[in-house]
Coordinates of C-alpha atoms and ligand atoms in Angstrom, one line a residue:
Chain R
M1 CA 0.2 0.0 -0.1
R2 CA 1.4 3.2 -1.0
L3 CA 0.1 5.3 2.1
G4 CA 2.0 2.7 4.0
M5 CA 4.9 3.7 2.5
F6 CA 4.8 7.3 2.4
F7 CA 3.9 7.0 6.3
R8 CA 7.2 5.0 6.7
E9 CA 8.9 7.6 4.7
A10 CA 7.6 10.3 6.7
L11 CA 8.7 8.6 9.8
R12 CA 12.2 8.2 8.6
S13 CA 12.3 11.9 7.8
I14 CA 10.9 12.8 11.2
R15 CA 13.6 10.5 13.0
A16 CA 16.4 11.8 10.7
N17 CA 15.8 15.6 11.6
A18 CA 14.4 15.0 14.9
A19 CA 15.3 18.6 16.1
I20 CA 13.6 20.3 13.3
S21 CA 10.5 18.2 13.9
V22 CA 10.3 19.2 17.6
A23 CA 10.6 23.0 16.4
A24 CA 7.5 22.2 14.3
T25 CA 5.7 20.6 16.9
V26 CA 6.5 23.2 19.5
T27 CA 5.3 26.0 16.9
A28 CA 2.1 24.1 16.0
L29 CA 1.7 23.5 19.8
I30 CA 2.0 27.2 20.5
A31 CA -0.5 28.1 17.8
V32 CA -2.9 25.9 18.6
F33 CA -2.8 26.6 22.5
I34 CA -3.3 30.5 21.4
L35 CA -6.2 29.8 19.1
G36 CA -7.8 27.2 21.5
A37 CA -7.4 29.7 24.7
F38 CA -8.7 32.5 22.3
I39 CA -11.8 30.9 20.5
P40 CA -13.6 30.2 24.0
S41 CA -12.8 33.6 25.2
F42 CA -14.1 35.2 21.8
M43 CA -17.2 33.4 22.2
Y44 CA -17.8 34.3 25.9
V45 CA -17.2 37.9 25.2
R46 CA -19.5 37.8 22.4
S47 CA -22.2 36.0 24.5
A48 CA -22.0 38.6 27.1
V49 CA -22.3 41.4 24.5
S50 CA -25.3 39.7 22.8
A51 CA -26.7 39.0 26.4
Q52 CA -26.4 42.8 27.3
T53 CA -27.9 43.7 23.8
S54 CA -31.0 41.3 24.2
K55 CA -31.9 43.5 27.6
V56 CA -32.8 46.5 24.7
D57 CA -36.6 47.1 25.0
V58 CA -39.0 49.4 24.0
D59 CA -41.4 51.1 26.5
V60 CA -44.3 52.5 24.8
Y61 CA -46.3 54.7 27.4
I62 CA -50.1 55.1 27.2
S63 CA -52.1 58.4 27.6
D64 CA -54.2 58.1 30.6
T65 CA -56.9 59.7 28.3
A66 CA -56.7 56.8 25.4
S67 CA -60.0 54.9 25.3
V68 CA -60.1 51.0 25.3
K69 CA -60.5 51.1 21.8
Q70 CA -57.5 53.3 21.1
V71 CA -55.5 50.8 23.3
N72 CA -56.6 47.9 21.5
A73 CA -55.8 49.3 18.0
L74 CA -52.2 50.0 19.6
R75 CA -52.0 46.2 20.7
D76 CA -53.2 45.1 17.5
K77 CA -50.5 47.0 15.8
I78 CA -47.8 46.0 18.1
G79 CA -49.0 42.3 17.3
T80 CA -48.9 42.8 13.8
L81 CA -45.1 43.4 14.3
K82 CA -45.1 40.3 16.2
T83 CA -46.3 38.4 13.5
D84 CA -43.7 40.2 11.1
G85 CA -41.0 38.8 13.1
Q86 CA -39.3 42.2 14.3
V87 CA -41.1 41.8 18.0
A88 CA -40.2 39.0 19.8
E89 CA -42.4 39.3 22.8
F90 CA -44.5 42.2 24.1
T91 CA -46.5 42.8 27.4
Y92 CA -49.1 45.3 28.7
V93 CA -48.2 46.9 31.9
S94 CA -51.4 48.5 33.3
K95 CA -51.0 51.6 35.7
D96 CA -51.8 49.3 38.9
D97 CA -49.0 47.1 37.6
A98 CA -46.6 50.0 37.2
L99 CA -47.2 50.8 40.7
R100 CA -46.9 47.4 42.0
L101 CA -43.6 47.2 40.2
M102 CA -42.4 50.4 41.5
R103 CA -43.2 49.6 44.9
E104 CA -41.2 46.2 44.7
R105 CA -38.1 48.3 43.6
L106 CA -38.5 51.0 46.2
R107 CA -36.7 50.3 49.6
D108 CA -39.1 52.2 51.5
P109 CA -42.8 52.0 49.3
S110 CA -44.3 53.9 52.1
V111 CA -43.7 57.2 50.3
L112 CA -45.9 56.2 47.4
D113 CA -48.5 56.2 50.1
E114 CA -48.8 59.7 50.0
L115 CA -49.7 60.2 46.4
P116 CA -53.1 61.3 45.6
S117 CA -53.5 59.4 42.9
N118 CA -51.5 56.9 40.3
P119 CA -48.9 58.9 38.7
L120 CA -47.5 56.3 36.5
P121 CA -48.8 55.8 33.0
A122 CA -49.9 52.1 31.3
K123 CA -47.5 51.0 28.8
F124 CA -46.6 47.9 26.4
N125 CA -43.0 46.7 27.3
I126 CA -41.7 45.5 23.8
Q127 CA -38.6 43.1 23.3
P128 CA -37.4 43.1 19.5
T129 CA -36.2 39.9 18.0
D130 CA -33.1 42.2 17.1
P131 CA -31.9 45.2 19.0
A132 CA -31.4 46.3 15.2
N133 CA -35.4 46.5 15.0
A134 CA -35.8 48.9 17.7
N135 CA -35.7 52.0 15.2
A136 CA -38.6 50.3 12.8
I137 CA -40.6 49.3 15.8
V138 CA -40.9 53.1 17.3
A139 CA -41.1 54.2 13.9
A140 CA -44.2 52.1 13.3
V141 CA -45.9 53.3 16.5
K142 CA -44.5 56.9 17.3
D143 CA -47.9 58.5 15.9
D144 CA -50.4 56.2 17.5
A145 CA -53.2 58.0 19.0
A146 CA -52.9 56.3 22.1
L147 CA -49.6 57.6 23.1
D148 CA -49.0 59.4 26.2
P149 CA -48.1 63.0 24.8
T150 CA -45.5 63.5 27.5
E151 CA -43.9 60.1 28.0
G152 CA -44.2 58.6 24.5
I153 CA -41.6 56.0 23.6
V154 CA -38.6 55.2 25.8
Y155 CA -35.8 52.9 24.3
P156 CA -31.9 53.3 25.4
Q157 CA -31.2 54.2 21.7
T158 CA -27.6 54.8 22.5
T159 CA -26.9 52.1 24.8
A160 CA -28.4 49.9 21.9
D161 CA -26.3 51.6 19.3
R162 CA -23.2 51.4 21.5
L163 CA -24.0 47.7 22.2
L164 CA -24.8 46.9 18.5
T165 CA -21.5 48.9 17.6
A166 CA -19.6 46.7 20.0
A167 CA -21.2 43.3 19.5
K168 CA -19.8 43.8 15.6
F169 CA -16.9 45.1 16.5
V170 CA -16.3 42.1 18.9
Q171 CA -17.2 39.8 15.9
W172 CA -15.2 41.2 13.4
A173 CA -11.8 41.5 15.5
G174 CA -12.3 38.0 16.5
F175 CA -12.4 36.9 12.8
A176 CA -9.4 39.1 12.1
L177 CA -7.7 37.6 15.0
I178 CA -8.2 34.1 14.4
G179 CA -7.4 34.6 10.6
I180 CA -3.9 36.2 11.4
L181 CA -3.4 33.5 13.9
L182 CA -3.9 31.0 11.3
V183 CA -2.0 32.7 8.7
A184 CA 0.9 33.0 11.2
A185 CA 0.9 29.7 11.9
V186 CA 0.8 28.2 8.7
L187 CA 3.8 30.1 7.8
L188 CA 5.6 29.4 10.7
I189 CA 5.2 25.7 10.2
G190 CA 5.7 26.1 6.6
N191 CA 8.9 27.7 7.7
T192 CA 10.1 24.8 9.9
I193 CA 9.2 22.5 7.5
R194 CA 11.3 24.6 4.8
L195 CA 14.4 23.7 7.3
S196 CA 13.7 20.1 7.0
I197 CA 13.5 20.2 3.4
F198 CA 16.4 22.4 3.3
A199 CA 18.6 20.0 5.1
R200 CA 17.5 17.5 2.6
R201 CA 17.8 19.3 -0.5
R202 CA 20.2 17.0 -2.0
E203 CA 18.2 14.2 -1.1
V204 CA 15.2 15.6 -2.7
E205 CA 17.4 16.6 -5.8
V206 CA 18.7 12.7 -5.9
M207 CA 15.1 11.9 -5.7
R208 CA 14.2 13.7 -8.5
L209 CA 16.9 12.6 -10.7
V210 CA 15.8 8.6 -10.1
G211 CA 12.3 9.5 -11.4
A212 CA 10.3 10.6 -8.5
T213 CA 7.3 12.8 -9.3
N214 CA 6.6 15.9 -7.4
W215 CA 3.8 14.0 -5.5
F216 CA 5.7 11.1 -4.6
I217 CA 8.5 13.6 -3.0
R218 CA 5.6 15.7 -1.6
W219 CA 3.6 13.1 0.5
P220 CA 6.1 12.1 2.9
F221 CA 6.5 15.7 4.0
M222 CA 3.0 16.4 4.2
I223 CA 2.2 13.7 6.3
E224 CA 5.2 14.7 8.4
G225 CA 3.7 18.4 8.5
V226 CA 0.6 16.7 9.4
I227 CA 1.7 14.7 12.2
C228 CA 3.6 17.3 13.7
G229 CA 0.4 19.6 13.8
L230 CA -1.4 16.5 15.3
V231 CA 0.9 16.0 17.9
G232 CA 1.3 19.6 18.5
A233 CA -2.6 20.2 18.6
V234 CA -2.8 17.2 21.1
V235 CA -0.7 18.4 23.6
A236 CA -2.3 21.8 23.6
V237 CA -5.5 20.6 23.8
A238 CA -4.4 18.5 27.1
M239 CA -2.9 21.9 28.3
L240 CA -6.0 23.7 27.9
W241 CA -7.9 20.9 29.6
G242 CA -5.6 21.1 32.6
I243 CA -6.2 24.8 32.6
K244 CA -10.2 24.3 32.3
V245 CA -10.2 22.3 34.8
G246 CA -7.7 23.4 37.1
V247 CA -8.3 27.1 37.1
V248 CA -11.4 28.0 34.8
D249 CA -14.0 25.6 36.2
A250 CA -12.8 26.2 39.9
W251 CA -13.1 29.7 39.8
A252 CA -16.6 29.7 37.9
S253 CA -18.2 27.2 40.8
G254 CA -16.5 29.7 43.6
A255 CA -17.5 33.0 42.2
D256 CA -21.5 32.6 41.4
T257 CA -21.3 36.0 39.4
A258 CA -23.7 37.3 36.8
L259 CA -20.8 37.6 34.4
T260 CA -19.7 33.5 34.7
K261 CA -23.6 32.7 34.5
T262 CA -23.8 34.4 31.4
G263 CA -20.8 33.7 29.7
S264 CA -20.8 29.7 30.1
A265 CA -24.7 29.6 29.8
G266 CA -25.1 30.6 26.3
G267 CA -21.4 31.7 24.8
A268 CA -18.9 28.9 25.7
I269 CA -18.0 26.2 23.4
A270 CA -18.3 22.5 24.4
F271 CA -14.9 21.4 24.9
P272 CA -15.3 18.0 23.1
L273 CA -16.2 20.5 20.1
L274 CA -13.0 22.5 20.8
T275 CA -11.0 19.9 20.8
V276 CA -12.1 18.5 17.5
V277 CA -11.7 21.8 16.1
L278 CA -8.2 22.5 17.2
V279 CA -7.1 18.6 16.1
G280 CA -8.5 19.3 12.9
A281 CA -6.6 22.9 12.8
G282 CA -3.2 21.4 14.0
A283 CA -3.3 19.0 11.1
L284 CA -4.6 21.2 8.8
L285 CA -1.9 23.7 9.6
G286 CA 0.8 21.1 9.4
A287 CA -0.6 20.1 5.7
V288 CA -0.8 23.3 4.6
G289 CA 2.4 24.5 5.6
S290 CA 4.5 21.9 4.1
G291 CA 2.2 21.8 1.2
I292 CA 2.9 25.8 0.1
T293 CA 6.3 25.3 1.1
L294 CA 7.4 22.3 -1.1
R295 CA 5.7 24.0 -4.0
R296 CA 8.7 26.5 -3.9
F297 CA 11.1 23.6 -3.4
L298 CA 10.3 21.3 -6.4
R299 CA 10.6 23.6 -9.3
I300 CA 13.7 22.2 -10.6
Chain L
M1 CA 10.1 -4.1 -22.6
A2 CA 8.5 -6.9 -24.3
R3 CA 12.2 -8.1 -26.3
I4 CA 13.5 -8.8 -22.8
D5 CA 10.8 -10.7 -21.9
D6 CA 10.8 -12.5 -25.1
D7 CA 14.2 -13.5 -24.6
I8 CA 14.0 -15.0 -21.2
H9 CA 11.3 -16.9 -22.1
D10 CA 13.1 -18.2 -25.2
A11 CA 16.4 -18.9 -23.7
G12 CA 14.4 -20.7 -20.7
S13 CA 16.7 -19.0 -18.4
T14 CA 15.9 -18.3 -14.5
P15 CA 15.1 -15.0 -13.4
R16 CA 18.4 -15.0 -11.6
A17 CA 20.3 -15.5 -14.7
F18 CA 23.8 -14.6 -13.2
T19 CA 25.7 -12.9 -10.7
L20 CA 28.3 -10.9 -12.8
V21 CA 31.3 -10.3 -11.0
E22 CA 32.2 -14.0 -10.4
V23 CA 31.2 -15.8 -13.6
P24 CA 33.6 -15.1 -16.5
L25 CA 31.9 -13.4 -19.8
E26 CA 32.0 -16.2 -22.1
T27 CA 29.7 -18.4 -20.0
V28 CA 26.9 -16.2 -19.9
P29 CA 24.6 -16.2 -22.8
A30 CA 24.5 -13.2 -25.0
D31 CA 20.7 -13.1 -24.6
L32 CA 20.4 -13.2 -20.9
A33 CA 18.0 -11.1 -18.9
V34 CA 19.5 -8.5 -16.7
V35 CA 17.0 -8.9 -13.7
T36 CA 13.6 -10.2 -13.2
P37 CA 10.6 -8.5 -15.2
P38 CA 8.3 -6.6 -13.1
A39 CA 5.2 -9.3 -12.6
S40 CA 2.9 -6.5 -12.1
E41 CA 3.4 -3.5 -13.8
K42 CA 0.8 -1.0 -12.7
R43 CA 1.3 1.9 -14.9
R44 CA -1.1 4.3 -16.5
R45 CA -1.2 5.2 -20.1
G46 CA 0.7 8.6 -20.4
D47 CA 2.9 7.6 -17.5
V48 CA 5.6 6.2 -19.5
F49 CA 8.1 7.5 -21.5
R50 CA 8.3 5.5 -24.6
P51 CA 11.2 5.7 -26.8
G52 CA 10.2 6.0 -30.5
P53 CA 11.8 4.1 -33.6
G54 CA 14.1 6.9 -34.5
P55 CA 17.8 7.2 -32.8
M56 CA 17.9 6.9 -28.6
V57 CA 20.0 9.9 -28.6
Q58 CA 20.4 12.8 -30.9
F59 CA 22.0 16.1 -30.2
Q60 CA 21.4 18.9 -33.0
G61 CA 23.5 22.0 -32.5
V62 CA 23.7 21.8 -28.6
I63 CA 25.0 24.6 -26.8
K64 CA 25.2 24.7 -23.0
R65 CA 26.5 27.8 -21.3
Y66 CA 26.6 28.2 -17.6
D67 CA 26.9 31.1 -15.8
G68 CA 29.7 33.6 -16.7
D69 CA 29.5 32.4 -20.4
V70 CA 31.4 29.1 -19.2
R71 CA 31.0 26.9 -22.1
G72 CA 29.9 23.5 -21.4
L73 CA 29.0 22.3 -25.0
D74 CA 29.9 24.6 -27.9
G75 CA 27.9 23.4 -30.6
V76 CA 27.2 19.2 -30.5
S77 CA 25.8 17.4 -33.1
V78 CA 25.6 13.6 -32.8
S79 CA 23.1 10.6 -33.0
I80 CA 23.3 7.3 -31.3
A81 CA 21.0 4.7 -32.2
A82 CA 19.0 2.4 -30.2
G83 CA 20.8 -0.5 -29.2
E84 CA 24.5 1.2 -29.5
F85 CA 27.3 1.0 -27.0
V86 CA 29.3 4.3 -27.3
F87 CA 32.2 5.9 -25.2
L88 CA 32.3 9.7 -24.5
V89 CA 35.7 10.3 -23.7
G90 CA 37.7 13.7 -23.2
Q91 CA 39.7 15.2 -20.6
S92 CA 38.4 16.6 -17.4
G93 CA 36.3 19.8 -18.0
S94 CA 35.5 18.6 -21.5
G95 CA 31.9 18.5 -21.4
K96 CA 31.1 14.8 -20.7
S97 CA 28.9 15.7 -17.6
T98 CA 27.3 18.2 -19.4
F99 CA 26.4 16.3 -22.0
I100 CA 24.8 13.6 -19.5
R101 CA 23.1 15.8 -17.6
L102 CA 21.3 17.2 -20.7
C103 CA 20.4 13.9 -21.7
I104 CA 18.3 13.6 -18.3
R105 CA 17.3 17.2 -18.1
E106 CA 19.0 18.0 -15.4
L107 CA 20.1 20.9 -17.4
R108 CA 18.5 22.5 -20.3
A109 CA 20.4 23.5 -23.4
T110 CA 21.1 27.3 -23.8
S111 CA 20.2 26.6 -27.8
G112 CA 19.9 23.3 -30.2
H113 CA 17.9 20.5 -29.4
V114 CA 18.4 17.5 -27.3
I115 CA 16.4 14.6 -28.7
I116 CA 16.0 11.1 -26.7
G117 CA 13.7 8.6 -28.1
G118 CA 12.2 11.0 -30.8
R119 CA 11.2 13.5 -27.9
D120 CA 12.6 17.1 -28.1
L121 CA 13.5 17.6 -24.4
G122 CA 13.1 21.3 -24.8
E123 CA 9.4 20.8 -25.3
L124 CA 9.0 18.3 -22.4
K125 CA 6.7 19.5 -19.7
R126 CA 8.4 19.5 -16.3
S127 CA 5.6 17.2 -15.3
K128 CA 6.4 14.5 -17.5
V129 CA 10.5 14.9 -16.7
P130 CA 10.0 12.0 -14.0
Y131 CA 9.0 9.5 -16.4
L132 CA 11.8 10.3 -18.7
R133 CA 14.3 9.9 -15.9
R134 CA 12.7 6.5 -15.1
A135 CA 13.4 5.4 -18.9
I136 CA 16.9 6.3 -18.3
G137 CA 19.3 4.5 -15.9
C138 CA 21.9 7.2 -14.9
V139 CA 24.8 6.3 -13.2
F140 CA 26.4 9.4 -11.6
Q141 CA 29.7 10.4 -11.8
D142 CA 29.2 11.3 -7.3
F143 CA 27.0 8.6 -7.2
R144 CA 24.3 10.6 -5.9
L145 CA 23.2 7.9 -3.2
L146 CA 20.6 8.9 -0.5
P147 CA 23.0 9.3 2.6
D148 CA 20.5 7.8 5.6
R149 CA 19.6 4.9 3.4
T150 CA 21.0 1.6 3.1
A151 CA 22.5 0.1 -0.2
S152 CA 19.2 -1.7 -0.5
E153 CA 16.9 1.1 0.3
N154 CA 18.8 3.3 -1.9
V155 CA 18.4 0.4 -4.9
A156 CA 14.7 0.0 -3.6
Y157 CA 13.9 3.7 -4.0
A158 CA 14.1 3.5 -7.7
L159 CA 11.5 0.6 -7.8
Q160 CA 9.3 2.3 -5.3
V161 CA 9.2 5.6 -7.3
T162 CA 7.9 3.5 -10.4
G163 CA 5.3 1.9 -8.1
H164 CA 6.6 -1.9 -7.4
S165 CA 5.1 -3.7 -4.8
R166 CA 6.5 -4.4 -1.4
Q167 CA 7.1 -8.0 -2.6
E168 CA 9.0 -7.1 -6.0
V169 CA 10.9 -4.7 -4.3
N170 CA 12.4 -7.5 -1.6
R171 CA 12.6 -9.6 -4.3
R172 CA 14.2 -7.6 -6.9
V173 CA 16.7 -5.4 -5.0
P174 CA 19.0 -8.5 -3.4
E175 CA 18.9 -10.0 -7.2
I176 CA 20.2 -6.9 -8.3
L177 CA 22.9 -6.2 -5.6
A178 CA 24.3 -9.6 -6.3
L179 CA 24.5 -8.9 -9.7
V180 CA 27.0 -6.0 -9.1
G181 CA 28.8 -7.8 -6.6
L182 CA 27.3 -6.2 -3.2
D183 CA 25.4 -9.5 -1.8
G184 CA 25.8 -9.3 1.9
K185 CA 26.6 -5.7 1.7
G186 CA 22.6 -4.4 1.4
D187 CA 22.3 -3.4 5.1
R188 CA 25.3 -1.1 4.8
L189 CA 24.8 2.7 4.5
P190 CA 26.9 4.6 1.9
R191 CA 29.3 6.2 4.4
E192 CA 30.2 2.5 5.5
L193 CA 30.9 1.3 1.6
S194 CA 34.4 2.0 -0.3
G195 CA 33.9 4.6 -2.9
G196 CA 33.9 1.4 -5.7
E197 CA 31.2 0.0 -3.6
Q198 CA 29.2 3.1 -3.4
Q199 CA 29.6 3.4 -7.3
R200 CA 28.3 -0.1 -7.6
V201 CA 25.1 0.6 -5.6
S202 CA 24.7 3.5 -7.8
I203 CA 25.2 1.2 -10.9
A204 CA 22.7 -1.2 -9.5
R205 CA 20.0 1.2 -9.0
A206 CA 20.2 2.6 -12.3
L207 CA 19.8 -0.7 -13.8
V208 CA 17.0 -1.9 -11.6
N209 CA 14.2 -0.7 -13.7
Q210 CA 15.7 -2.0 -16.5
P211 CA 15.9 1.2 -18.5
R212 CA 15.8 1.3 -22.6
L213 CA 18.8 3.6 -22.1
L214 CA 21.8 3.9 -19.7
I215 CA 24.2 6.3 -19.2
A216 CA 27.2 6.2 -16.9
D217 CA 29.4 9.0 -15.9
E218 CA 32.8 7.8 -15.0
P219 CA 31.1 4.7 -13.6
T220 CA 35.1 2.9 -13.5
G221 CA 36.7 6.1 -11.9
N222 CA 36.6 4.6 -8.6
L223 CA 37.5 1.1 -9.1
D224 CA 40.6 -1.1 -9.4
P225 CA 41.1 -2.6 -12.7
D226 CA 39.8 -5.8 -12.0
T227 CA 36.4 -4.5 -10.6
S228 CA 36.3 -2.0 -13.5
Q229 CA 36.5 -4.9 -16.1
G230 CA 33.5 -6.5 -14.2
I231 CA 31.7 -3.2 -14.2
M232 CA 32.7 -3.2 -18.2
D233 CA 31.4 -6.8 -18.5
L234 CA 28.2 -6.2 -17.1
L235 CA 27.5 -3.0 -19.3
T236 CA 28.4 -5.4 -22.2
R237 CA 25.8 -7.5 -21.2
I238 CA 23.3 -5.0 -20.7
N239 CA 23.9 -3.6 -24.0
R240 CA 23.1 -7.2 -25.7
T241 CA 19.8 -7.5 -24.3
G242 CA 19.2 -4.3 -26.4
T243 CA 19.7 -1.3 -24.1
T244 CA 21.6 1.4 -25.5
V245 CA 24.6 2.0 -23.4
L246 CA 26.5 5.6 -23.2
V247 CA 29.6 5.3 -21.1
A248 CA 31.4 8.8 -20.3
T249 CA 35.0 8.2 -19.1
H250 CA 38.8 9.1 -19.2
D251 CA 40.0 5.7 -18.6
R252 CA 41.9 4.7 -21.8
D253 CA 42.7 1.0 -21.3
T254 CA 39.0 0.1 -20.9
V255 CA 38.2 1.9 -23.7
D256 CA 41.2 0.6 -25.9
R257 CA 40.2 -2.9 -25.0
M258 CA 36.6 -2.8 -25.6
Q259 CA 36.7 -1.2 -29.0
Q260 CA 33.6 0.1 -29.6
R261 CA 32.4 3.6 -31.1
V262 CA 33.9 6.3 -29.4
I263 CA 32.8 9.9 -29.1
A264 CA 35.6 12.3 -28.1
L265 CA 34.8 16.0 -26.7
H266 CA 37.3 19.0 -26.5
K267 CA 36.6 21.6 -24.9
G268 CA 32.5 21.2 -25.6
R269 CA 33.5 20.1 -29.0
I270 CA 33.3 16.8 -30.6
V271 CA 36.4 16.4 -32.3
R272 CA 36.2 12.7 -33.0
D273 CA 33.5 10.2 -33.6
A274 CA 35.0 6.7 -34.7
E275 CA 34.9 2.9 -34.0
G276 CA 38.2 1.8 -32.1
G277 CA 40.5 2.8 -29.2
Y278 CA 40.5 5.9 -27.1
N279 CA 43.0 8.0 -29.3
E280 CA 43.6 6.2 -32.6
D281 CA 45.1 9.1 -33.8
P282 CA 46.3 11.7 -31.3
G283 CA 47.2 14.4 -34.2
D284 CA 43.3 14.4 -34.8
T285 CA 42.0 14.9 -31.5
G286 CA 43.2 18.1 -30.9
E287 CA 44.3 17.1 -27.0
I288 CA 47.0 18.7 -25.4
A289 CA 49.4 16.4 -24.4
Ligands
ADP1 N1 27.4 23.9 -12.6 C1 28.4 24.5 -13.1 N2 28.5 25.7 -13.4 C2 29.4 26.4 -13.9 N3 30.5 25.9 -14.9 C3 30.2 24.4 -14.8 C4 29.0 23.5 -14.1 N4 29.3 22.4 -14.5 C5 30.5 22.2 -15.3 N5 31.1 23.4 -15.2 C6 32.1 23.8 -16.4 O1 31.8 23.3 -17.8 C7 32.7 22.4 -18.5 C8 32.4 21.0 -18.5 O2 32.3 20.5 -17.4 P1 31.8 19.0 -17.5 O3 30.8 18.7 -18.3 O4 31.8 18.7 -16.3 O5 33.3 18.3 -17.8 P2 33.8 16.8 -17.6 O6 32.6 15.9 -17.0 O7 34.2 16.5 -19.1 O8 35.1 16.7 -16.9 C9 33.9 23.0 -17.6 O9 34.7 23.8 -17.8 C10 33.4 23.1 -16.1 O10 34.1 23.9 -15.2
MG2 MG1 32.2 14.7 -15.4

């Protein structure tokens, strides 16, 4: 079987150039380790940001003088927005509910007993499916007859915009960083494999002179790259696992903060999946790195 | 290839037909097979370099200049028919190695045409060069062995390249090593072998794929006279199986003894092309004494 022969050739090459193989493996290890630490952090931050963004909701205040018919018309209007998919959830908060909520929130609710009448307006609390829809929702209801003329519509526009920008930034910065990391890793591994080939350039020349095709020469080197990438990735994953169990999990169970909850609940990637991604990345780094290098070497 | 196969069957000889160095030339049948023919040649069409009917080697006004205007060859035109045995002679630096390296496209001609088996190497695609090299067995002046492989593994590599199975490799490598007088030394690395022994590994590797054209660059340069004689006998025998043989050498005695066609080079030009000895008519060669 040819694959078996190429594999034996690759092992021979690794043994013959032990120092260089170790260097390639360590390069893969570092690259995969950084990637493996970065991916969960990135996903954590992204989920934290989107958790904040999802809290952006729109309050539509209703005039005390609005008729039941007008309020129902407004409810239908918002209902339509929900069927359109712009609104995820909306609730009607009556004047009494508003007062009760206010009472629950105050440390000394007795101050409210002094009031001659309930000053709080009723409202619809609307949760957009996406914070980006908030403006459209506002536009759809802003001229409604049932609206309270003074309170109108309240929604944290600047917060929403800022969060949106932040979420987009985190996303693009994350992808860009992962991209840069991968390219750097491919170049580094390619460079190390280049050393291996350079050390054996006379051998490669002889192989060509006795009629070896480029692919015949290339396969063992690519397998060598894949083996180095795989070994590096496996060691990196083991190190990441140690850090996850020893540091992150211990910290998360000790400190039951809102932050850790948001992060691990929605965002953190499952470790087995991460392992698969990282080991795959290691193998690919090795193959692509040596493949690219060989292209330049085999032009005789 | 068919012709070699037929010869074997006609002669009724076993695959292990001879071990050369011990057996005197006269006792060996002229039509003997060099090595066992491959039992299963799994080659795809287009992957094989098949020499056409015309001359095996043809140079048409070939000029090869190295960097700095050094002339390797300076207008060489010559034709070698299939089945010939030819010596390429000349002083060191006369262009013998350049001639040979052009034949396997290790070098490309600066101008003129190098045509092997009817194919102009100037027009041969890079991806087809390996197949050309498989059809030519080449013994290099500096052996070009793979340093971290044993003698057997070096010969095996040439078989692996052409896609032979492990069983076939295991069968043919000891045969061919015995043929060049290296039995028992297959497990040695090149650095554990003498110059002459490395030379013979290089010869074994060139022979193992049963090339239609065998080129040897100073194959006896590192050998004592007896071993040289043995190598020359081997090359003669290979030539009798129909293989074209081209030997570059400055070994006067060998050339004189063999009485074959001699092409003499001097400063990159052909100064003589005739049957006979190394230097039949010294006045003609332009050689400087
Ligand atoms: N790689 C090279 N670069 C430059 N000059 C070379 C190179 N190889 C050979 N030459 C020159 O080309 C000429 C012919 O060399 P070569 O073919 O090796 O001669 P021979 O094999 O007959 O000794 C010599 O002058 C030699 O110095
Ligand atoms: Mg030479």
